[in-house]
PDB file of N, CA and C in Angstrom:
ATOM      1  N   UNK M 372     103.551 113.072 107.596  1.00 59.00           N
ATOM      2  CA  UNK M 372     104.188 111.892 108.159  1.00 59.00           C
ATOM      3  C   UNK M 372     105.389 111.529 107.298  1.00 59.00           C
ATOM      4  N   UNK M 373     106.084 111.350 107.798  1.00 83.00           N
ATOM      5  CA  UNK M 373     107.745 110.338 106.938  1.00 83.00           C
ATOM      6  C   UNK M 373     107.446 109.460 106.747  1.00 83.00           C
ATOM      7  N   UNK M 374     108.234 109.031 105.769  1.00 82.00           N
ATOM      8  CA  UNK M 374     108.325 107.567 105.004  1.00 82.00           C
ATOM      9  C   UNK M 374     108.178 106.574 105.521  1.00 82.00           C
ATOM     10  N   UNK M 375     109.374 106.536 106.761  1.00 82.00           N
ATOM     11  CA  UNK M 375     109.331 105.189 107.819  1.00 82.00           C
ATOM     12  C   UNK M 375     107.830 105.111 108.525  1.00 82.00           C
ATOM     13  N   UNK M 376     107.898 105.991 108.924  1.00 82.00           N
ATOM     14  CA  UNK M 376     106.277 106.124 110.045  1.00 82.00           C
ATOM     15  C   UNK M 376     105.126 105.774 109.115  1.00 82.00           C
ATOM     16  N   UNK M 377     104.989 106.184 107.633  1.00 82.00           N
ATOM     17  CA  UNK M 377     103.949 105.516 107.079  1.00 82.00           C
ATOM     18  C   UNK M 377     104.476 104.507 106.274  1.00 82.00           C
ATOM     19  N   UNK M 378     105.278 103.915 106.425  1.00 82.00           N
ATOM     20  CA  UNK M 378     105.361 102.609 105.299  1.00 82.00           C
ATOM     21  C   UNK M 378     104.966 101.561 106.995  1.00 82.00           C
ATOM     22  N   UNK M 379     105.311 101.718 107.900  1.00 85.00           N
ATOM     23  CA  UNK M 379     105.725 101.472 109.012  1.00 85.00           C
ATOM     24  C   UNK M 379     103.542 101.071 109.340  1.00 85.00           C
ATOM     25  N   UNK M 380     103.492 102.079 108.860  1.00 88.00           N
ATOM     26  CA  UNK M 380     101.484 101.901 109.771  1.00 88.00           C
ATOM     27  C   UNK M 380     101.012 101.254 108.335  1.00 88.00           C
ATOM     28  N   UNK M 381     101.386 101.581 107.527  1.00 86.00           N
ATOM     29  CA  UNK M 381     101.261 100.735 106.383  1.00 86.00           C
ATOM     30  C   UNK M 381     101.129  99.136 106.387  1.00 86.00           C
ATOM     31  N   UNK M 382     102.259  98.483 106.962  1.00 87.00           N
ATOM     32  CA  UNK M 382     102.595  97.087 107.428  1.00 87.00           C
ATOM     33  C   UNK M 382     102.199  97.067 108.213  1.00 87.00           C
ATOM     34  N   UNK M 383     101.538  97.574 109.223  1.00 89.00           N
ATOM     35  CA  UNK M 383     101.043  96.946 110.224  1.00 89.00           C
ATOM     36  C   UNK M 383      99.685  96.913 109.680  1.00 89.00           C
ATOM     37  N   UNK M 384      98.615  97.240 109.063  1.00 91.00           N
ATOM     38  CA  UNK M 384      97.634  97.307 108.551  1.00 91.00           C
ATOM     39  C   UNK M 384      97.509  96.271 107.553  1.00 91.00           C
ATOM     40  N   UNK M 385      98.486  95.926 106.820  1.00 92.00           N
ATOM     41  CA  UNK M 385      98.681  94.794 105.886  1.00 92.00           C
ATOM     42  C   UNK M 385      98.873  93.134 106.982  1.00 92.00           C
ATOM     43  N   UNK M 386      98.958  93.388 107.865  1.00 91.00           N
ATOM     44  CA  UNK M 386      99.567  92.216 108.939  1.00 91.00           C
ATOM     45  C   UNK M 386      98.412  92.184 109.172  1.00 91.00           C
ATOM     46  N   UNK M 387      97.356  93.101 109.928  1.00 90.00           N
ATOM     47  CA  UNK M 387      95.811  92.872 110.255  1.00 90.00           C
ATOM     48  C   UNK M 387      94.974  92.508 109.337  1.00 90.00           C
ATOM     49  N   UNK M 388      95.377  92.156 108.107  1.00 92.00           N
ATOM     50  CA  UNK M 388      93.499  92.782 107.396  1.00 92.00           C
ATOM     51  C   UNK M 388      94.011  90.847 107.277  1.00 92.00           C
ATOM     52  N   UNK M 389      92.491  90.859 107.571  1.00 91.00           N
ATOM     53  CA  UNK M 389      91.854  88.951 107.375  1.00 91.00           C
ATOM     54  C   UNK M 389      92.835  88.551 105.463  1.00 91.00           C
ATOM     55  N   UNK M 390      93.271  87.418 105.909  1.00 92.00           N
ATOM     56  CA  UNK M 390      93.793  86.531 105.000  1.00 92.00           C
ATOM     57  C   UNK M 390      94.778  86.824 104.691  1.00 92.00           C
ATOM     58  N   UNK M 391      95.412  87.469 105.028  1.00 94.00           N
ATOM     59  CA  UNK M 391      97.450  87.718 105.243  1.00 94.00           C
ATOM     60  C   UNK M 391      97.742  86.799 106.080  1.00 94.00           C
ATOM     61  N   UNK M 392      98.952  86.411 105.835  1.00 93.00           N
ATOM     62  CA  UNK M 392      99.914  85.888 106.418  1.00 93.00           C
ATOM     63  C   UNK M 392     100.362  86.855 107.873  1.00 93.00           C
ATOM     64  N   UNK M 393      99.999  87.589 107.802  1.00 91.00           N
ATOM     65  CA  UNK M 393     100.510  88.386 109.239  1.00 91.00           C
ATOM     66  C   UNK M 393     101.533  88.880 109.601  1.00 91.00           C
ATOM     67  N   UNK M 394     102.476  88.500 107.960  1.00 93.00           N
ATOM     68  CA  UNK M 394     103.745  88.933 108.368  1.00 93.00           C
ATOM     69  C   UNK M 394     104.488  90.014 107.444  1.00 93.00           C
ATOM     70  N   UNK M 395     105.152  90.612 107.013  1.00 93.00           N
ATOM     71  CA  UNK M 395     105.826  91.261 106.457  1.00 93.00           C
ATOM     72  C   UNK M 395     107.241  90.895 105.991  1.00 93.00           C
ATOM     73  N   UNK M 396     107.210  90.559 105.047  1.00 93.00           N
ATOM     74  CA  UNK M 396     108.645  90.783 104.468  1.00 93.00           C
ATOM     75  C   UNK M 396     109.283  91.846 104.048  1.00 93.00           C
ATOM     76  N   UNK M 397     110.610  91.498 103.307  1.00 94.00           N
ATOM     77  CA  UNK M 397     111.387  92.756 102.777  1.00 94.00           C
ATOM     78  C   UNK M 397     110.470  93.191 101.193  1.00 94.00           C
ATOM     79  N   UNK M 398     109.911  92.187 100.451  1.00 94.00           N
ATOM     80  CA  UNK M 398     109.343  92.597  99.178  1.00 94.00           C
ATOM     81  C   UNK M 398     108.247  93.899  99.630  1.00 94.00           C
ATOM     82  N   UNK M 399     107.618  93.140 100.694  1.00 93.00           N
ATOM     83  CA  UNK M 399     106.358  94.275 101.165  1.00 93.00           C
ATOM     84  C   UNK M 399     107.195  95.340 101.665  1.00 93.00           C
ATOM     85  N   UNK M 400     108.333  95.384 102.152  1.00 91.00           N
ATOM     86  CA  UNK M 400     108.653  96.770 102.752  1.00 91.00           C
ATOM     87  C   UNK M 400     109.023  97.867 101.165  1.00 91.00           C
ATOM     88  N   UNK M 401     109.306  96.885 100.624  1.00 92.00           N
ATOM     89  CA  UNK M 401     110.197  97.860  99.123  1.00 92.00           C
ATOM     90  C   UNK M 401     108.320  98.327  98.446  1.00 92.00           C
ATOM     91  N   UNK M 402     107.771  97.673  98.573  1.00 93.00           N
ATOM     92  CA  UNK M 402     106.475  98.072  98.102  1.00 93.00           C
ATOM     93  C   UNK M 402     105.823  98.725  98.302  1.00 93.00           C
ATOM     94  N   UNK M 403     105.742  99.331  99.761  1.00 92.00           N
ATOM     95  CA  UNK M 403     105.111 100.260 100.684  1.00 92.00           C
ATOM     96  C   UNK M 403     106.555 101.721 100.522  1.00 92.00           C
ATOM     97  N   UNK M 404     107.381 101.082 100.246  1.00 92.00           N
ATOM     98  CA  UNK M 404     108.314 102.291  99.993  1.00 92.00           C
ATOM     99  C   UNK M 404     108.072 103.180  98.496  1.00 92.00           C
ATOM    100  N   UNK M 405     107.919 102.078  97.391  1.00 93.00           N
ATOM    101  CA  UNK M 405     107.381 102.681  96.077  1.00 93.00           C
ATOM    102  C   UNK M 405     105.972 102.951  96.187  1.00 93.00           C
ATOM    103  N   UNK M 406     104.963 102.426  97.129  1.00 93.00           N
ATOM    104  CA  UNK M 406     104.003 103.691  97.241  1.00 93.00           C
ATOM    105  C   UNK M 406     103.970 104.573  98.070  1.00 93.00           C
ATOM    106  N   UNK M 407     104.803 104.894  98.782  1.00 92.00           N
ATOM    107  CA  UNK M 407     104.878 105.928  99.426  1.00 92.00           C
ATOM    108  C   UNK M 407     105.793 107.260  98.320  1.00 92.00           C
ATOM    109  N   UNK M 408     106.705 106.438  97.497  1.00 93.00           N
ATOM    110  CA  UNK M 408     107.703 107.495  96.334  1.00 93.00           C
ATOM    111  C   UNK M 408     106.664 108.187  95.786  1.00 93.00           C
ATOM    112  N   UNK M 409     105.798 107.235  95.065  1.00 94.00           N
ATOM    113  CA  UNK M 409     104.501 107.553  94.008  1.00 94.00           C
ATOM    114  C   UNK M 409     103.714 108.526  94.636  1.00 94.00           C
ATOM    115  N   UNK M 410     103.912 108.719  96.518  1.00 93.00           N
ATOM    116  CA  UNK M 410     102.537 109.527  96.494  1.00 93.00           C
ATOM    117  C   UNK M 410     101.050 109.286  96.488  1.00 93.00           C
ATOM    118  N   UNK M 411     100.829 107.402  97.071  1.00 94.00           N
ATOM    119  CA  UNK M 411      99.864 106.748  97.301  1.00 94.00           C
ATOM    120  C   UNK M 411      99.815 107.217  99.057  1.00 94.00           C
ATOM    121  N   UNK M 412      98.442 107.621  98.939  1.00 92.00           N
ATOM    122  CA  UNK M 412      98.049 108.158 100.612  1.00 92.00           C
ATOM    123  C   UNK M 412      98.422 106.548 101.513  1.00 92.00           C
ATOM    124  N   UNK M 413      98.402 106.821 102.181  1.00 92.00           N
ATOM    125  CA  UNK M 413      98.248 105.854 103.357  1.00 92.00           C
ATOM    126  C   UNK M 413      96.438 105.491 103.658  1.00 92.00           C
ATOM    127  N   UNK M 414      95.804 106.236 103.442  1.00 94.00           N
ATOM    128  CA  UNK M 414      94.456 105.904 103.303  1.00 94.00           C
ATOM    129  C   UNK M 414      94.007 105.359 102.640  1.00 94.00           C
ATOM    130  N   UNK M 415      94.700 105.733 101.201  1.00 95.00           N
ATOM    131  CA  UNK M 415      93.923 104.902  99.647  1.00 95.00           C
ATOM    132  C   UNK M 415      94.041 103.569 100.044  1.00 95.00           C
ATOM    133  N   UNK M 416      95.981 103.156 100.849  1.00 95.00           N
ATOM    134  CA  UNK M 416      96.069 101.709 101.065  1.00 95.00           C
ATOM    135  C   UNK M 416      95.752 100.695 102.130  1.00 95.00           C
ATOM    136  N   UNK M 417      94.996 101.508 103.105  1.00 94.00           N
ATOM    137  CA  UNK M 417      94.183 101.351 104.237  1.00 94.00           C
ATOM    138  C   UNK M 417      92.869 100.645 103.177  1.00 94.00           C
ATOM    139  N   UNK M 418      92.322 101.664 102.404  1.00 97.00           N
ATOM    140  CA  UNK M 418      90.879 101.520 101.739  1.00 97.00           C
ATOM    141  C   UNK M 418      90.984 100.261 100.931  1.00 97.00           C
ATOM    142  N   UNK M 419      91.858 100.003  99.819  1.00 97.00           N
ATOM    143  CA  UNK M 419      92.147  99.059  99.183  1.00 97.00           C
ATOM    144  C   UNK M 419      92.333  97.865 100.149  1.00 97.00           C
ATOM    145  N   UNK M 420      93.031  97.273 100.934  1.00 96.00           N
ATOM    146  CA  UNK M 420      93.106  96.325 101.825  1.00 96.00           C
ATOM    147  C   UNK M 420      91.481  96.033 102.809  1.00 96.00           C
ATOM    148  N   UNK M 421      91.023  96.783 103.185  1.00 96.00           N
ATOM    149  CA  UNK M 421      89.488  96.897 103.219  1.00 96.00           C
ATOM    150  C   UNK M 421      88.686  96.228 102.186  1.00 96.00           C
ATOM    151  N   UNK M 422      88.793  96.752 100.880  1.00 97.00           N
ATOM    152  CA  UNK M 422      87.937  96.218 100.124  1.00 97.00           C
ATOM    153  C   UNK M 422      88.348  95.373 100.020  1.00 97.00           C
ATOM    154  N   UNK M 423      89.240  94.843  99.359  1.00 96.00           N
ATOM    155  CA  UNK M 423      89.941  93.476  99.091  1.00 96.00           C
ATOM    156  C   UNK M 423      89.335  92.173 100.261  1.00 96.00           C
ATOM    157  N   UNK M 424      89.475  92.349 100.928  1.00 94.00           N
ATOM    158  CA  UNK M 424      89.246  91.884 102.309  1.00 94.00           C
ATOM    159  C   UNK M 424      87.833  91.534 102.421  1.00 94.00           C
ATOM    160  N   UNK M 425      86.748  92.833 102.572  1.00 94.00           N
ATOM    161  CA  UNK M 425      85.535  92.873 101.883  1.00 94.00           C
ATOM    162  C   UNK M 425      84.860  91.846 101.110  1.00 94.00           C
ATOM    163  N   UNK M 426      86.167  91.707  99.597  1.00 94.00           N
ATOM    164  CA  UNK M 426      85.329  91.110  98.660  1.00 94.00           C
ATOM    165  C   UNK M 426      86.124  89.514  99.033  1.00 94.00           C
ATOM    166  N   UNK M 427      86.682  89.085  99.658  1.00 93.00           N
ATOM    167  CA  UNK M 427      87.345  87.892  99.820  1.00 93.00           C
ATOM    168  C   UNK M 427      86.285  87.502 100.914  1.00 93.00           C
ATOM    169  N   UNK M 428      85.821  88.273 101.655  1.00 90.00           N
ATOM    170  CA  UNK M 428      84.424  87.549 103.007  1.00 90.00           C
ATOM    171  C   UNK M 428      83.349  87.336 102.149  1.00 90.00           C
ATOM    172  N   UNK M 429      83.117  88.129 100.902  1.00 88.00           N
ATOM    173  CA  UNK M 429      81.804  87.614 100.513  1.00 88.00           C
ATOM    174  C   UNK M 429      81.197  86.526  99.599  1.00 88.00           C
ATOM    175  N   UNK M 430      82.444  85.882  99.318  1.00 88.00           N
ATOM    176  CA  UNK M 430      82.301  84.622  98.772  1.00 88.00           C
ATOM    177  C   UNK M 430      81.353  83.876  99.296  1.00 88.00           C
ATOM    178  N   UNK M 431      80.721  83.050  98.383  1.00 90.00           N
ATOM    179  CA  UNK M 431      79.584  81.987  98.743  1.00 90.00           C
ATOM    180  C   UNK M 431      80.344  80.974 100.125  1.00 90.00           C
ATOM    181  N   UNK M 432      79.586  80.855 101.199  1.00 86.00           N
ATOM    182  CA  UNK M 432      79.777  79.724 102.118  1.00 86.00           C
ATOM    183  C   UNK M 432      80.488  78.390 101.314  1.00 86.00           C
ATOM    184  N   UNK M 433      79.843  77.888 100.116  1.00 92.00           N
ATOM    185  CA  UNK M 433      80.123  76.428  99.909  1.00 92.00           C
ATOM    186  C   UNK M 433      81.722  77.176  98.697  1.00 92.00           C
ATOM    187  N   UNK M 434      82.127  77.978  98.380  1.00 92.00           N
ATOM    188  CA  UNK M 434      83.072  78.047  97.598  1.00 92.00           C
ATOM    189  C   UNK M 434      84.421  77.638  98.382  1.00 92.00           C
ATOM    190  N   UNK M 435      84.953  77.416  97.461  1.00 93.00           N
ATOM    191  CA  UNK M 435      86.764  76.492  97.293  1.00 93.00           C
ATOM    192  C   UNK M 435      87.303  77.726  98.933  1.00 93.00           C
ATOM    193  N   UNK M 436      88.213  77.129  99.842  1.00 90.00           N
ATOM    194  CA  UNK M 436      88.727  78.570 100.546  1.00 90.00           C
ATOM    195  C   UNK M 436      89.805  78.687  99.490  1.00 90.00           C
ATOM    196  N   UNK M 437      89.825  80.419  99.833  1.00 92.00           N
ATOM    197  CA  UNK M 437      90.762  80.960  99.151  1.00 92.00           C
ATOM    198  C   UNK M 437      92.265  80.877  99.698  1.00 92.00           C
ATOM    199  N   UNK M 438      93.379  81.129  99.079  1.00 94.00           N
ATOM    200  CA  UNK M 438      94.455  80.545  99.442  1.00 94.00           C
ATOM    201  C   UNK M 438      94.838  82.178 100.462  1.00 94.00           C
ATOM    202  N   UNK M 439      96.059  81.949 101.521  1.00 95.00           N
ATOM    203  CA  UNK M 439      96.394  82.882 102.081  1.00 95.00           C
ATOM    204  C   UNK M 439      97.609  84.251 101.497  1.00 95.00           C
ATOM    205  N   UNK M 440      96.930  85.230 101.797  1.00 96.00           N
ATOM    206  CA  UNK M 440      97.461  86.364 101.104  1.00 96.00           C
ATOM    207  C   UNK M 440      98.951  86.287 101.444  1.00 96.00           C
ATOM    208  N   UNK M 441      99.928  86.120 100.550  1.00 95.00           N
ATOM    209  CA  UNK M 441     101.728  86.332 101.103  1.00 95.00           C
ATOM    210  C   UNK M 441     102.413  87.504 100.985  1.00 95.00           C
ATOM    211  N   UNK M 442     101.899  88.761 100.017  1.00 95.00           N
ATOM    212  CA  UNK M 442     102.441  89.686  99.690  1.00 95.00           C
ATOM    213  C   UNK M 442     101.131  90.821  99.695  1.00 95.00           C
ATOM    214  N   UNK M 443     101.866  92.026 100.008  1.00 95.00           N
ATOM    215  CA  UNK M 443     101.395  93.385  99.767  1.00 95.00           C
ATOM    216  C   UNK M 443     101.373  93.606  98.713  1.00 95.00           C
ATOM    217  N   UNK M 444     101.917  93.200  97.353  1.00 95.00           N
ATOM    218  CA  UNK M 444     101.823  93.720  96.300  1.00 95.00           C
ATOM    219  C   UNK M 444     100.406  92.606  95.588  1.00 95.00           C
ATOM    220  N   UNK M 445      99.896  91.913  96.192  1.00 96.00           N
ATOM    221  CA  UNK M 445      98.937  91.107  95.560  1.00 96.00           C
ATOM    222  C   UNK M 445      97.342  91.694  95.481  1.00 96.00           C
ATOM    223  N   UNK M 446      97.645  93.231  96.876  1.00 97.00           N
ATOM    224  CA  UNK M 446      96.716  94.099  96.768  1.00 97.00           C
ATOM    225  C   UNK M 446      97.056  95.534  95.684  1.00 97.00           C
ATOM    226  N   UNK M 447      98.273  94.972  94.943  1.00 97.00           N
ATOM    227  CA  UNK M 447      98.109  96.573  93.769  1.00 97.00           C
ATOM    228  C   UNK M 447      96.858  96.702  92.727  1.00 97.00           C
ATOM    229  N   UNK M 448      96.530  95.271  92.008  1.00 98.00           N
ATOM    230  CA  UNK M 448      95.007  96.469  91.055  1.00 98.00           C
ATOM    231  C   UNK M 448      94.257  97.114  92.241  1.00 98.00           C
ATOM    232  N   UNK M 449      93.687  96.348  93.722  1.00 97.00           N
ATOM    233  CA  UNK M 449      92.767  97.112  94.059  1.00 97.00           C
ATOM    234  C   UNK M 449      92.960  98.207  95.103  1.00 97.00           C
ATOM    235  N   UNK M 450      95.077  98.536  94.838  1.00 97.00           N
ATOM    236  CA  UNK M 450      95.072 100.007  95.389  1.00 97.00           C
ATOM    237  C   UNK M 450      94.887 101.412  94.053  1.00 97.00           C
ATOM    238  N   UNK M 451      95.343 100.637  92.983  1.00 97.00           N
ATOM    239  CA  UNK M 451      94.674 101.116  92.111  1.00 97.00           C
ATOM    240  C   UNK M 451      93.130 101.784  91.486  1.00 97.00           C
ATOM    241  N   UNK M 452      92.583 100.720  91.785  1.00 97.00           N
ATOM    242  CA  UNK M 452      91.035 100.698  91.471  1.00 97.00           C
ATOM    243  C   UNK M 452      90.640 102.046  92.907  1.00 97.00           C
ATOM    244  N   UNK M 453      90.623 102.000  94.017  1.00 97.00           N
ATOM    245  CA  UNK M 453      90.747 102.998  94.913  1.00 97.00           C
ATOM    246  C   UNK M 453      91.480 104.009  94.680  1.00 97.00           C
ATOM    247  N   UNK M 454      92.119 104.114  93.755  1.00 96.00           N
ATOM    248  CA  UNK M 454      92.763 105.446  93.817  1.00 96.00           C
ATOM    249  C   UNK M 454      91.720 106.353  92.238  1.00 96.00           C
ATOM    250  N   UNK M 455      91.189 105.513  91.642  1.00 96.00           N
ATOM    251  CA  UNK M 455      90.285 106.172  90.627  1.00 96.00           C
ATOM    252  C   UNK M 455      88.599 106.057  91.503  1.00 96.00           C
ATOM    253  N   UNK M 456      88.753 105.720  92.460  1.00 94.00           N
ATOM    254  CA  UNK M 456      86.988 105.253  92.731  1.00 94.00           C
ATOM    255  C   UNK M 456      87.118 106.874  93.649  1.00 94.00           C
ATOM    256  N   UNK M 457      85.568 107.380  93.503  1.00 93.00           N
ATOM    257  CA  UNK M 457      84.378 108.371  94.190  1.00 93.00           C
ATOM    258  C   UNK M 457      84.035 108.099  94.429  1.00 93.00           C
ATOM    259  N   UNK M 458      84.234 107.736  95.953  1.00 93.00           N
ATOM    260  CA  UNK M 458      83.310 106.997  97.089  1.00 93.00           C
ATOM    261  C   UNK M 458      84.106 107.851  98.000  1.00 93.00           C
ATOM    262  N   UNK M 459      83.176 108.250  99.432  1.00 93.00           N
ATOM    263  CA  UNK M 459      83.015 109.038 100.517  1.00 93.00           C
ATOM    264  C   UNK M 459      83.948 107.921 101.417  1.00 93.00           C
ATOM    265  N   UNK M 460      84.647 108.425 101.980  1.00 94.00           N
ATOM    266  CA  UNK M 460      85.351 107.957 103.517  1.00 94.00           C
ATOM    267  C   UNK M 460      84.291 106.655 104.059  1.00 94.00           C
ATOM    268  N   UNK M 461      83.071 107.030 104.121  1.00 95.00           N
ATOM    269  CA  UNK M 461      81.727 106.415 104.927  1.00 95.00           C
ATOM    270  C   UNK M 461      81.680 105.439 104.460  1.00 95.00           C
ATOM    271  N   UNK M 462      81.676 104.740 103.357  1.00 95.00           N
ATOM    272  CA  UNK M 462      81.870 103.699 102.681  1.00 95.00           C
ATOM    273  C   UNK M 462      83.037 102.308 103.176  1.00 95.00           C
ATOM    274  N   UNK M 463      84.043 103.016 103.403  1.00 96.00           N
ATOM    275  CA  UNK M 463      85.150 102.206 103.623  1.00 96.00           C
ATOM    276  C   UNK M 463      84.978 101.968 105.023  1.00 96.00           C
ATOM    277  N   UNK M 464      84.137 102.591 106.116  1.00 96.00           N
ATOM    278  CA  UNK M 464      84.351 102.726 106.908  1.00 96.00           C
ATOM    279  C   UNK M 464      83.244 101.492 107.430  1.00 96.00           C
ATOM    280  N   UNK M 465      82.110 101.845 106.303  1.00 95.00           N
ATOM    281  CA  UNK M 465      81.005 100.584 106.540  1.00 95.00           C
ATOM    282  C   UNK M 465      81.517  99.218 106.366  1.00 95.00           C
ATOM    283  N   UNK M 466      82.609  99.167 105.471  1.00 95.00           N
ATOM    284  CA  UNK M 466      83.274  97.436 105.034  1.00 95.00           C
ATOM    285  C   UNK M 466      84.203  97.575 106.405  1.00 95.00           C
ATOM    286  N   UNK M 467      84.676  98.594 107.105  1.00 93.00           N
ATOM    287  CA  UNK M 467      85.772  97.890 108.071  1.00 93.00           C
ATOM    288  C   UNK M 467      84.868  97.368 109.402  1.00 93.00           C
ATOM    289  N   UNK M 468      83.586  98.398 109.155  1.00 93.00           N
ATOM    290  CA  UNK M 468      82.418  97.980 110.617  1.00 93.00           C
ATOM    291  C   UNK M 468      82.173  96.293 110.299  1.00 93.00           C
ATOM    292  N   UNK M 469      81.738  96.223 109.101  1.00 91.00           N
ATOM    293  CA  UNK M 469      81.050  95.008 108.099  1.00 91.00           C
ATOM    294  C   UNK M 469      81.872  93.962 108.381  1.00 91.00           C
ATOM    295  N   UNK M 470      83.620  94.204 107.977  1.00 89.00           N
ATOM    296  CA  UNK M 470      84.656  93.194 108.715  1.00 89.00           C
ATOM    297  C   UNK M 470      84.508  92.411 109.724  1.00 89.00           C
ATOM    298  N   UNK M 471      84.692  93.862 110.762  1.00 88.00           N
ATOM    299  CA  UNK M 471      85.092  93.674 111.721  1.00 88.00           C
ATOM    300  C   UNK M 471      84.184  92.856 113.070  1.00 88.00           C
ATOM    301  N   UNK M 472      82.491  92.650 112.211  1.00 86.00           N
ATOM    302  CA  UNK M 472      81.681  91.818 112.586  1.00 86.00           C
ATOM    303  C   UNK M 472      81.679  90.640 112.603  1.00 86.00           C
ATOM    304  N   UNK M 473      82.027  90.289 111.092  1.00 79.00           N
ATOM    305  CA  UNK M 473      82.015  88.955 110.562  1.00 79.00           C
ATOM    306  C   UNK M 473      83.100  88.441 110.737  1.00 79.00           C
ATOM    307  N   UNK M 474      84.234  88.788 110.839  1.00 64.00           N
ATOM    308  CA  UNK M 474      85.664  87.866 111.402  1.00 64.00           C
ATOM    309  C   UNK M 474      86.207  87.849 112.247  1.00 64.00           C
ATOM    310  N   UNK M 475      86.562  87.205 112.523  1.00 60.00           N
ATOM    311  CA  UNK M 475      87.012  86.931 114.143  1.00 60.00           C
ATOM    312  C   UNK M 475      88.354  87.635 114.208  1.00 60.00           C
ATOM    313  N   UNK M 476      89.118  88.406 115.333  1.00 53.00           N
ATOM    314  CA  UNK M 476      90.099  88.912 115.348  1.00 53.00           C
ATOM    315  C   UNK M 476      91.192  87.519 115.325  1.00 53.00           C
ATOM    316  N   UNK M 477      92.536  87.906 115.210  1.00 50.00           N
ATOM    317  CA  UNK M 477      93.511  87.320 115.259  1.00 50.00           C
ATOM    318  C   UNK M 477      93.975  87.308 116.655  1.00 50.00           C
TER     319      UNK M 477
END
């Protein structure tokens, strides 16, 4: 895939995942461009936005809400942390089923 086409499914995946802003700016486009330079899959940042997401639903009911996500780069440690983790496809796939239960679409 080219750059545009995955920085491109990139942002749109960052616009979906629960607690974004929904929108994309130019910072997120330059961001999705330096991980795409680096050679970050499009999956790792699929997976990372998943978890992230994941661990932002599983907060206690009575805790503070969390404030709304404004930037793509606010998910870099945990595209990081995914890019060192050994975990099977199946995994990520259980937090997007797991999501996609518990929150309501947009």
């Amino acid at each position: 895939m080219e750059q545009p086409r995955v920085c491109a499914a990139g942002s749109r995946t960052y616009c979906s995942t629960p607690g974004t802003t929904g929108v994309v700016r130019r910072a997120d486009r330059v961001f999705a461009t330096q991980l795409y330079d680096r050679g970050v899959l499009l999956t790792a940042v699929k997976n990372a936005l998943t978890l992230a997401a994941a661990r932002r639903s599983a907060r206690p009911a009575n805790a503070s809400p969390l404030g709304t996500i404004r930037s793509l780069a606010y998910f870099s440690p945990v595209i990081e942390e995914v890019l060192q983790l050994k975990v099977g496809p199946e995994y990520f796939q259980h937090l997007r089923d797991k999501l996609q239960r518990s929150i309501p679409a947009r």
